[in-house]
Amino acid sequence: MKKLIISIFGAAVLFTSGATNTEASTINTMVNNMTGIPYKWGGTTMAGFDCSGFMRYLFNKYSIELPRTSQQQAKTGTPISKASIRTGDLVFFNTTGRGISHTGVYIGGGQFAHASTSKGISITKLSNPYFSDRYVTARRVTGQFMYNKMLGKI
């Protein structure tokens, strides 16, 4: 009886918790499992990633093919205002002073995942002063079906 009550309570928490916990079970879990993988210029594998290689790897898991570079990726999909960013949207930054040079994926909670040159795969707040000052744009490359899949709704 105790196990039944615990199971029912657990199911109630799951069904009433909203998207945050659902998100944590899909793309966020994948990102969390990859945190710390080293940065590697031109890297596209679990041995090491650069920022655009990491995006290609992640989105390939959802059958979405992205171009190779962050500049090319910034031309795909649909432009999204910063206020409209949702989980799975690509975010782009000018870190060199010469146009788009860095990308990441928004994972909710005001955070994005990216391949940092100093930390490897990491999660950073969009409000981080370094990235906030260098933010350029966001793009939506997922349709509703893949968005739901990223959230674990499918």
CSV table of N, CA and C in Angstrom, one decimal:
chain,number,residue,atom,x,y,z
A,1,MET,N,0.8,-1.2,0.0
A,1,MET,CA,0.0,0.0,0.0
A,1,MET,C,0.9,1.3,0.0
A,2,LYS,N,2.0,1.2,0.8
A,2,LYS,CA,2.9,2.4,0.8
A,2,LYS,C,3.4,2.7,-0.6
A,3,LYS,N,3.8,1.6,-1.3
A,3,LYS,CA,4.4,1.8,-2.6
A,3,LYS,C,3.3,2.4,-3.6
A,4,LEU,N,2.1,2.0,-3.4
A,4,LEU,CA,1.0,2.5,-4.3
A,4,LEU,C,0.8,4.0,-4.0
A,5,ILE,N,0.8,4.4,-2.8
A,5,ILE,CA,0.6,5.8,-2.4
A,5,ILE,C,1.8,6.6,-2.9
A,6,ILE,N,3.0,6.1,-2.8
A,6,ILE,CA,4.2,6.8,-3.3
A,6,ILE,C,4.1,7.0,-4.8
A,7,SER,N,3.7,5.9,-5.5
A,7,SER,CA,3.5,5.9,-7.0
A,7,SER,C,2.5,7.0,-7.4
A,8,ILE,N,1.4,7.0,-6.7
A,8,ILE,CA,0.3,7.9,-7.1
A,8,ILE,C,0.8,9.3,-6.8
A,9,PHE,N,1.4,9.6,-5.7
A,9,PHE,CA,2.0,10.9,-5.4
A,9,PHE,C,3.0,11.3,-6.4
A,10,GLY,N,3.9,10.4,-6.8
A,10,GLY,CA,4.8,10.7,-7.9
A,10,GLY,C,4.2,11.1,-9.2
A,11,ALA,N,3.2,10.3,-9.6
A,11,ALA,CA,2.4,10.6,-10.8
A,11,ALA,C,1.7,12.0,-10.7
A,12,ALA,N,1.2,12.3,-9.6
A,12,ALA,CA,0.5,13.6,-9.4
A,12,ALA,C,1.5,14.7,-9.5
A,13,VAL,N,2.7,14.6,-8.9
A,13,VAL,CA,3.7,15.6,-9.1
A,13,VAL,C,4.1,15.8,-10.5
A,14,LEU,N,4.3,14.6,-11.2
A,14,LEU,CA,4.7,14.7,-12.6
A,14,LEU,C,3.7,15.4,-13.5
A,15,PHE,N,2.4,15.1,-13.3
A,15,PHE,CA,1.4,15.7,-14.2
A,15,PHE,C,1.1,17.1,-13.8
A,16,THR,N,1.4,17.6,-12.6
A,16,THR,CA,1.1,18.9,-12.2
A,16,THR,C,2.3,19.8,-12.2
A,17,SER,N,3.4,19.3,-12.6
A,17,SER,CA,4.6,20.1,-12.5
A,17,SER,C,4.9,21.1,-13.6
A,18,GLY,N,4.3,20.9,-14.8
A,18,GLY,CA,4.4,21.8,-15.9
A,18,GLY,C,5.6,21.4,-16.8
A,19,ALA,N,6.0,22.4,-17.7
A,19,ALA,CA,7.0,22.1,-18.7
A,19,ALA,C,8.4,22.0,-18.1
A,20,THR,N,8.7,22.7,-17.0
A,20,THR,CA,10.0,22.7,-16.5
A,20,THR,C,10.6,21.3,-16.3
A,21,ASN,N,9.8,20.5,-15.6
A,21,ASN,CA,10.3,19.1,-15.3
A,21,ASN,C,10.2,18.3,-16.6
A,22,THR,N,9.3,18.5,-17.5
A,22,THR,CA,9.3,17.8,-18.7
A,22,THR,C,10.5,18.1,-19.5
A,23,GLU,N,10.9,19.4,-19.6
A,23,GLU,CA,12.0,19.8,-20.3
A,23,GLU,C,13.3,19.2,-19.8
A,24,ALA,N,13.3,19.0,-18.4
A,24,ALA,CA,14.5,18.5,-17.8
A,24,ALA,C,14.7,17.0,-18.2
A,25,SER,N,13.7,16.4,-18.7
A,25,SER,CA,13.8,15.0,-19.1
A,25,SER,C,14.3,14.7,-20.5
A,26,THR,N,14.5,15.8,-21.3
A,26,THR,CA,14.8,15.5,-22.7
A,26,THR,C,16.1,16.3,-23.1
A,27,ILE,N,15.9,17.4,-23.8
A,27,ILE,CA,17.1,18.1,-24.3
A,27,ILE,C,18.0,18.5,-23.1
A,28,ASN,N,17.4,18.9,-22.0
A,28,ASN,CA,18.3,19.3,-20.9
A,28,ASN,C,19.1,18.2,-20.3
A,29,THR,N,18.5,17.0,-20.3
A,29,THR,CA,19.2,15.8,-19.8
A,29,THR,C,20.3,15.5,-20.8
A,30,MET,N,20.1,15.6,-22.1
A,30,MET,CA,21.2,15.4,-23.0
A,30,MET,C,22.3,16.3,-22.8
A,31,VAL,N,22.0,17.6,-22.7
A,31,VAL,CA,23.0,18.6,-22.4
A,31,VAL,C,23.7,18.4,-21.1
A,32,ASN,N,23.0,18.1,-20.1
A,32,ASN,CA,23.6,17.9,-18.8
A,32,ASN,C,24.6,16.7,-18.8
A,33,ASN,N,24.2,15.7,-19.6
A,33,ASN,CA,25.1,14.5,-19.7
A,33,ASN,C,26.4,14.8,-20.5
A,34,MET,N,26.3,15.9,-21.3
A,34,MET,CA,27.5,16.3,-22.1
A,34,MET,C,28.3,17.4,-21.5
A,35,THR,N,27.8,18.0,-20.4
A,35,THR,CA,28.6,19.1,-19.7
A,35,THR,C,30.0,18.6,-19.4
A,36,GLY,N,30.9,19.5,-19.8
A,36,GLY,CA,32.3,19.2,-19.5
A,36,GLY,C,33.1,18.6,-20.6
A,37,ILE,N,32.4,18.1,-21.7
A,37,ILE,CA,33.1,17.6,-22.9
A,37,ILE,C,34.0,18.8,-23.4
A,38,PRO,N,35.2,18.5,-23.7
A,38,PRO,CA,36.1,19.7,-24.0
A,38,PRO,C,35.8,20.4,-25.3
A,39,TYR,N,36.2,21.6,-25.3
A,39,TYR,CA,36.1,22.4,-26.5
A,39,TYR,C,37.2,22.0,-27.5
A,40,LYS,N,36.9,21.8,-28.7
A,40,LYS,CA,37.9,21.5,-29.8
A,40,LYS,C,37.5,22.3,-31.0
A,41,TRP,N,38.4,23.1,-31.5
A,41,TRP,CA,38.1,23.9,-32.7
A,41,TRP,C,37.8,23.0,-33.9
A,42,GLY,N,36.6,23.2,-34.5
A,42,GLY,CA,36.2,22.3,-35.6
A,42,GLY,C,35.6,21.0,-35.1
A,43,GLY,N,35.5,20.8,-33.8
A,43,GLY,CA,35.1,19.5,-33.2
A,43,GLY,C,33.6,19.3,-33.4
A,44,THR,N,33.2,18.0,-33.8
A,44,THR,CA,31.9,17.7,-34.1
A,44,THR,C,31.5,16.4,-33.4
A,45,THR,N,32.3,15.9,-32.5
A,45,THR,CA,32.1,14.6,-31.9
A,45,THR,C,32.2,14.7,-30.4
A,46,MET,N,31.9,13.6,-29.7
A,46,MET,CA,31.9,13.5,-28.2
A,46,MET,C,33.4,13.7,-27.7
A,47,ALA,N,34.4,13.6,-28.6
A,47,ALA,CA,35.8,13.8,-28.2
A,47,ALA,C,36.0,15.3,-28.0
A,48,GLY,N,35.2,16.2,-28.6
A,48,GLY,CA,35.3,17.6,-28.4
A,48,GLY,C,34.5,18.3,-29.5
A,49,PHE,N,33.9,19.5,-29.0
A,49,PHE,CA,33.0,20.2,-29.9
A,49,PHE,C,33.5,21.7,-30.0
A,50,ASP,N,33.2,22.3,-31.1
A,50,ASP,CA,33.2,23.8,-31.1
A,50,ASP,C,31.7,24.1,-31.1
A,51,CYS,N,31.4,25.4,-31.0
A,51,CYS,CA,30.0,25.8,-30.7
A,51,CYS,C,29.0,25.3,-31.8
A,52,SER,N,29.4,25.5,-33.1
A,52,SER,CA,28.4,25.1,-34.2
A,52,SER,C,28.4,23.6,-34.3
A,53,GLY,N,29.5,22.9,-34.1
A,53,GLY,CA,29.6,21.5,-34.1
A,53,GLY,C,28.7,20.9,-33.0
A,54,PHE,N,28.7,21.5,-31.9
A,54,PHE,CA,27.8,21.0,-30.8
A,54,PHE,C,26.3,21.2,-31.2
A,55,MET,N,26.0,22.3,-31.8
A,55,MET,CA,24.6,22.5,-32.2
A,55,MET,C,24.2,21.5,-33.3
A,56,ARG,N,25.1,21.2,-34.2
A,56,ARG,CA,24.8,20.2,-35.3
A,56,ARG,C,24.6,18.8,-34.6
A,57,TYR,N,25.4,18.5,-33.7
A,57,TYR,CA,25.3,17.2,-33.0
A,57,TYR,C,24.0,17.1,-32.3
A,58,LEU,N,23.6,18.1,-31.5
A,58,LEU,CA,22.4,18.1,-30.7
A,58,LEU,C,21.2,18.0,-31.6
A,59,PHE,N,21.1,18.9,-32.6
A,59,PHE,CA,19.9,18.9,-33.5
A,59,PHE,C,19.8,17.7,-34.4
A,60,ASN,N,20.9,17.1,-34.7
A,60,ASN,CA,20.9,15.8,-35.5
A,60,ASN,C,20.2,14.7,-34.7
A,61,LYS,N,20.2,14.8,-33.4
A,61,LYS,CA,19.5,13.8,-32.5
A,61,LYS,C,18.0,14.0,-32.7
A,62,TYR,N,17.5,15.1,-33.2
A,62,TYR,CA,16.1,15.4,-33.5
A,62,TYR,C,15.9,15.4,-35.0
A,63,SER,N,16.8,14.9,-35.8
A,63,SER,CA,16.6,14.8,-37.2
A,63,SER,C,16.6,16.2,-37.9
A,64,ILE,N,17.2,17.1,-37.3
A,64,ILE,CA,17.3,18.5,-37.9
A,64,ILE,C,18.8,18.7,-38.3
A,65,GLU,N,18.9,19.0,-39.6
A,65,GLU,CA,20.3,19.2,-40.1
A,65,GLU,C,20.6,20.7,-40.2
A,66,LEU,N,21.7,21.1,-39.5
A,66,LEU,CA,22.1,22.4,-39.5
A,66,LEU,C,23.4,22.6,-40.3
A,67,PRO,N,23.6,23.8,-40.9
A,67,PRO,CA,24.9,24.1,-41.6
A,67,PRO,C,26.0,24.0,-40.6
A,68,ARG,N,27.2,24.0,-41.1
A,68,ARG,CA,28.4,23.8,-40.3
A,68,ARG,C,28.8,25.0,-39.4
A,69,THR,N,28.7,26.2,-39.8
A,69,THR,CA,29.3,27.3,-39.0
A,69,THR,C,28.1,28.1,-38.4
A,70,SER,N,28.5,28.8,-37.3
A,70,SER,CA,27.5,29.7,-36.6
A,70,SER,C,27.0,30.7,-37.5
A,71,GLN,N,27.8,31.3,-38.4
A,71,GLN,CA,27.3,32.3,-39.4
A,71,GLN,C,26.2,31.7,-40.3
A,72,GLN,N,26.5,30.5,-40.8
A,72,GLN,CA,25.5,29.8,-41.6
A,72,GLN,C,24.3,29.5,-40.9
A,73,GLN,N,24.4,29.0,-39.6
A,73,GLN,CA,23.3,28.6,-38.8
A,73,GLN,C,22.4,29.8,-38.5
A,74,ALA,N,23.0,30.9,-38.4
A,74,ALA,CA,22.2,32.2,-38.1
A,74,ALA,C,21.3,32.6,-39.2
A,75,LYS,N,21.5,31.9,-40.4
A,75,LYS,CA,20.6,32.3,-41.5
A,75,LYS,C,19.5,31.2,-41.7
A,76,THR,N,19.5,30.2,-40.9
A,76,THR,CA,18.5,29.2,-41.0
A,76,THR,C,17.2,29.5,-40.2
A,77,GLY,N,16.2,28.8,-40.4
A,77,GLY,CA,15.0,28.9,-39.6
A,77,GLY,C,14.3,30.3,-39.7
A,78,THR,N,13.7,30.7,-38.6
A,78,THR,CA,12.9,31.9,-38.5
A,78,THR,C,13.5,32.8,-37.4
A,79,PRO,N,13.7,34.1,-37.7
A,79,PRO,CA,14.2,35.0,-36.6
A,79,PRO,C,13.1,35.1,-35.5
A,80,ILE,N,13.7,35.1,-34.3
A,80,ILE,CA,12.8,35.1,-33.1
A,80,ILE,C,13.3,36.3,-32.2
A,81,SER,N,12.3,37.1,-31.7
A,81,SER,CA,12.7,38.1,-30.8
A,81,SER,C,13.2,37.5,-29.5
A,82,LYS,N,14.1,38.3,-28.8
A,82,LYS,CA,14.7,37.8,-27.5
A,82,LYS,C,13.6,37.5,-26.5
A,83,ALA,N,12.5,38.2,-26.5
A,83,ALA,CA,11.4,38.0,-25.6
A,83,ALA,C,10.6,36.7,-25.9
A,84,SER,N,10.7,36.2,-27.2
A,84,SER,CA,10.0,35.0,-27.6
A,84,SER,C,10.8,33.8,-27.6
A,85,ILE,N,12.0,33.8,-27.1
A,85,ILE,CA,12.8,32.6,-27.2
A,85,ILE,C,12.2,31.5,-26.3
A,86,ARG,N,12.3,30.3,-26.9
A,86,ARG,CA,11.8,29.1,-26.2
A,86,ARG,C,12.8,28.0,-26.3
A,87,THR,N,12.7,27.0,-25.5
A,87,THR,CA,13.6,25.8,-25.5
A,87,THR,C,13.7,25.3,-26.9
A,88,GLY,N,15.0,25.1,-27.3
A,88,GLY,CA,15.3,24.6,-28.6
A,88,GLY,C,15.6,25.6,-29.7
A,89,ASP,N,15.5,26.9,-29.3
A,89,ASP,CA,15.9,28.0,-30.2
A,89,ASP,C,17.4,28.2,-30.2
A,90,LEU,N,18.0,28.5,-31.3
A,90,LEU,CA,19.4,28.8,-31.4
A,90,LEU,C,19.6,30.3,-31.0
A,91,VAL,N,20.6,30.6,-30.3
A,91,VAL,CA,21.0,31.9,-29.9
A,91,VAL,C,22.4,32.2,-30.4
A,92,PHE,N,22.6,33.5,-30.9
A,92,PHE,CA,23.8,33.8,-31.6
A,92,PHE,C,24.5,35.1,-31.0
A,93,PHE,N,25.8,35.1,-31.0
A,93,PHE,CA,26.6,36.1,-30.3
A,93,PHE,C,27.7,36.6,-31.2
A,94,ASN,N,28.1,37.8,-31.0
A,94,ASN,CA,29.3,38.4,-31.7
A,94,ASN,C,30.4,38.5,-30.6
A,95,THR,N,31.2,37.5,-30.6
A,95,THR,CA,32.3,37.5,-29.5
A,95,THR,C,33.6,38.0,-30.1
A,96,THR,N,33.7,38.2,-31.3
A,96,THR,CA,35.0,38.7,-31.9
A,96,THR,C,35.0,40.1,-32.4
A,97,GLY,N,33.8,40.7,-32.5
A,97,GLY,CA,33.7,42.1,-33.0
A,97,GLY,C,33.5,42.1,-34.5
A,98,ARG,N,33.4,40.9,-35.1
A,98,ARG,CA,33.3,40.8,-36.6
A,98,ARG,C,32.1,40.0,-37.1
A,99,GLY,N,31.0,40.1,-36.3
A,99,GLY,CA,29.8,39.4,-36.7
A,99,GLY,C,29.6,38.2,-35.9
A,100,ILE,N,28.6,37.4,-36.3
A,100,ILE,CA,28.2,36.2,-35.5
A,100,ILE,C,29.4,35.3,-35.5
A,101,SER,N,29.8,34.9,-34.3
A,101,SER,CA,30.9,34.0,-34.1
A,101,SER,C,30.7,32.9,-33.0
A,102,HIS,N,29.5,32.9,-32.4
A,102,HIS,CA,29.3,31.9,-31.4
A,102,HIS,C,27.8,31.6,-31.4
A,103,THR,N,27.5,30.3,-31.1
A,103,THR,CA,26.1,29.9,-31.0
A,103,THR,C,25.8,29.0,-29.8
A,104,GLY,N,24.6,28.9,-29.4
A,104,GLY,CA,24.2,28.0,-28.4
A,104,GLY,C,22.7,27.7,-28.6
A,105,VAL,N,22.2,26.8,-27.7
A,105,VAL,CA,20.8,26.5,-27.7
A,105,VAL,C,20.1,26.9,-26.4
A,106,TYR,N,19.0,27.5,-26.5
A,106,TYR,CA,18.2,27.9,-25.3
A,106,TYR,C,17.6,26.7,-24.7
A,107,ILE,N,17.8,26.5,-23.4
A,107,ILE,CA,17.3,25.3,-22.7
A,107,ILE,C,16.2,25.7,-21.6
A,108,GLY,N,15.8,26.9,-21.6
A,108,GLY,CA,14.8,27.3,-20.6
A,108,GLY,C,15.4,27.9,-19.4
A,109,GLY,N,14.6,28.6,-18.6
A,109,GLY,CA,15.1,29.1,-17.3
A,109,GLY,C,16.1,30.3,-17.5
A,110,GLY,N,16.1,30.9,-18.7
A,110,GLY,CA,17.0,32.0,-19.0
A,110,GLY,C,18.4,31.5,-19.3
A,111,GLN,N,18.6,30.2,-19.6
A,111,GLN,CA,19.9,29.7,-19.8
A,111,GLN,C,20.0,29.1,-21.2
A,112,PHE,N,21.3,29.0,-21.7
A,112,PHE,CA,21.6,28.4,-22.9
A,112,PHE,C,22.8,27.4,-22.8
A,113,ALA,N,22.9,26.4,-23.6
A,113,ALA,CA,24.0,25.5,-23.6
A,113,ALA,C,24.8,25.8,-24.8
A,114,HIS,N,26.2,25.7,-24.6
A,114,HIS,CA,27.1,26.0,-25.7
A,114,HIS,C,28.4,25.3,-25.4
A,115,ALA,N,29.3,25.4,-26.4
A,115,ALA,CA,30.6,24.9,-26.3
A,115,ALA,C,31.5,26.1,-26.0
A,116,SER,N,31.9,26.2,-24.7
A,116,SER,CA,32.8,27.3,-24.3
A,116,SER,C,34.2,27.0,-24.6
A,117,THR,N,35.0,27.9,-25.0
A,117,THR,CA,36.4,27.7,-25.3
A,117,THR,C,37.2,27.4,-24.0
A,118,SER,N,36.7,27.9,-22.9
A,118,SER,CA,37.4,27.7,-21.6
A,118,SER,C,36.8,26.5,-20.8
A,119,LYS,N,35.5,26.2,-20.9
A,119,LYS,CA,34.9,25.2,-20.1
A,119,LYS,C,34.3,24.0,-20.8
A,120,GLY,N,34.4,24.0,-22.2
A,120,GLY,CA,33.8,23.0,-22.9
A,120,GLY,C,32.3,23.1,-22.9
A,121,ILE,N,31.6,22.0,-23.0
A,121,ILE,CA,30.1,22.1,-23.0
A,121,ILE,C,29.7,22.6,-21.6
A,122,SER,N,28.9,23.7,-21.7
A,122,SER,CA,28.5,24.3,-20.4
A,122,SER,C,27.2,25.0,-20.6
A,123,ILE,N,26.6,25.4,-19.5
A,123,ILE,CA,25.3,26.1,-19.4
A,123,ILE,C,25.5,27.4,-18.8
A,124,THR,N,25.0,28.5,-19.5
A,124,THR,CA,25.3,29.9,-19.1
A,124,THR,C,23.9,30.6,-19.1
A,125,LYS,N,23.8,31.6,-18.3
A,125,LYS,CA,22.6,32.4,-18.3
A,125,LYS,C,22.7,33.4,-19.5
A,126,LEU,N,21.6,33.6,-20.1
A,126,LEU,CA,21.6,34.7,-21.2
A,126,LEU,C,21.9,36.1,-20.6
A,127,SER,N,21.6,36.2,-19.3
A,127,SER,CA,21.8,37.5,-18.6
A,127,SER,C,23.3,37.7,-18.2
A,128,ASN,N,24.1,36.7,-18.4
A,128,ASN,CA,25.5,36.8,-18.1
A,128,ASN,C,26.0,38.0,-18.9
A,129,PRO,N,26.7,39.0,-18.2
A,129,PRO,CA,27.1,40.2,-18.8
A,129,PRO,C,27.9,40.0,-20.1
A,130,TYR,N,28.8,39.1,-20.1
A,130,TYR,CA,29.6,38.9,-21.3
A,130,TYR,C,28.7,38.5,-22.5
A,131,PHE,N,27.8,37.6,-22.3
A,131,PHE,CA,26.9,37.2,-23.5
A,131,PHE,C,25.8,38.1,-23.7
A,132,SER,N,25.3,38.7,-22.7
A,132,SER,CA,24.2,39.7,-22.9
A,132,SER,C,24.7,40.9,-23.7
A,133,ASP,N,25.9,41.3,-23.5
A,133,ASP,CA,26.4,42.4,-24.3
A,133,ASP,C,26.7,42.0,-25.7
A,134,ARG,N,26.9,40.8,-26.0
A,134,ARG,CA,27.3,40.3,-27.3
A,134,ARG,C,26.2,39.5,-28.1
A,135,TYR,N,25.0,39.5,-27.5
A,135,TYR,CA,23.8,38.8,-28.1
A,135,TYR,C,23.5,39.6,-29.4
A,136,VAL,N,23.2,38.7,-30.5
A,136,VAL,CA,22.8,39.3,-31.8
A,136,VAL,C,21.4,38.9,-32.1
A,137,THR,N,21.1,37.7,-32.1
A,137,THR,CA,19.8,37.2,-32.6
A,137,THR,C,19.5,35.8,-32.1
A,138,ALA,N,18.3,35.4,-32.4
A,138,ALA,CA,17.9,34.0,-32.1
A,138,ALA,C,17.1,33.5,-33.3
A,139,ARG,N,17.2,32.2,-33.6
A,139,ARG,CA,16.5,31.6,-34.7
A,139,ARG,C,15.7,30.3,-34.2
A,140,ARG,N,14.6,30.1,-34.8
A,140,ARG,CA,13.8,28.9,-34.5
A,140,ARG,C,13.9,28.0,-35.7
A,141,VAL,N,14.5,26.8,-35.5
A,141,VAL,CA,14.7,25.9,-36.5
A,141,VAL,C,13.8,24.6,-36.3
A,142,THR,N,13.0,24.6,-35.3
A,142,THR,CA,12.2,23.5,-35.0
A,142,THR,C,10.7,23.8,-35.3
A,143,GLY,N,10.0,22.9,-35.9
A,143,GLY,CA,8.6,23.0,-36.0
A,143,GLY,C,7.9,22.6,-34.7
A,144,GLN,N,6.6,22.6,-34.6
A,144,GLN,CA,5.9,22.2,-33.4
A,144,GLN,C,6.2,20.8,-33.0
A,145,PHE,N,6.3,19.9,-34.0
A,145,PHE,CA,6.5,18.5,-33.7
A,145,PHE,C,7.8,18.2,-33.0
A,146,MET,N,8.9,18.8,-33.6
A,146,MET,CA,10.2,18.6,-33.0
A,146,MET,C,10.3,19.4,-31.6
A,147,TYR,N,9.7,20.5,-31.5
A,147,TYR,CA,9.7,21.2,-30.3
A,147,TYR,C,9.1,20.3,-29.2
A,148,ASN,N,7.9,19.7,-29.5
A,148,ASN,CA,7.3,18.8,-28.5
A,148,ASN,C,8.2,17.6,-28.2
A,149,LYS,N,8.9,17.1,-29.2
A,149,LYS,CA,9.8,16.0,-29.0
A,149,LYS,C,11.0,16.4,-28.0
A,150,MET,N,11.5,17.7,-28.2
A,150,MET,CA,12.5,18.2,-27.4
A,150,MET,C,12.1,18.3,-25.9
A,151,LEU,N,10.8,18.6,-25.7
A,151,LEU,CA,10.2,18.7,-24.4
A,151,LEU,C,9.8,17.4,-23.8
A,152,GLY,N,9.9,16.3,-24.6
A,152,GLY,CA,9.5,15.0,-24.1
A,152,GLY,C,8.0,14.8,-24.2
A,153,LYS,N,7.3,15.6,-25.0
A,153,LYS,CA,5.8,15.5,-25.1
A,153,LYS,C,5.4,14.4,-26.1
A,154,ILE,N,6.4,13.9,-26.8
A,154,ILE,CA,6.1,12.9,-27.8
A,154,ILE,C,7.0,11.7,-27.5
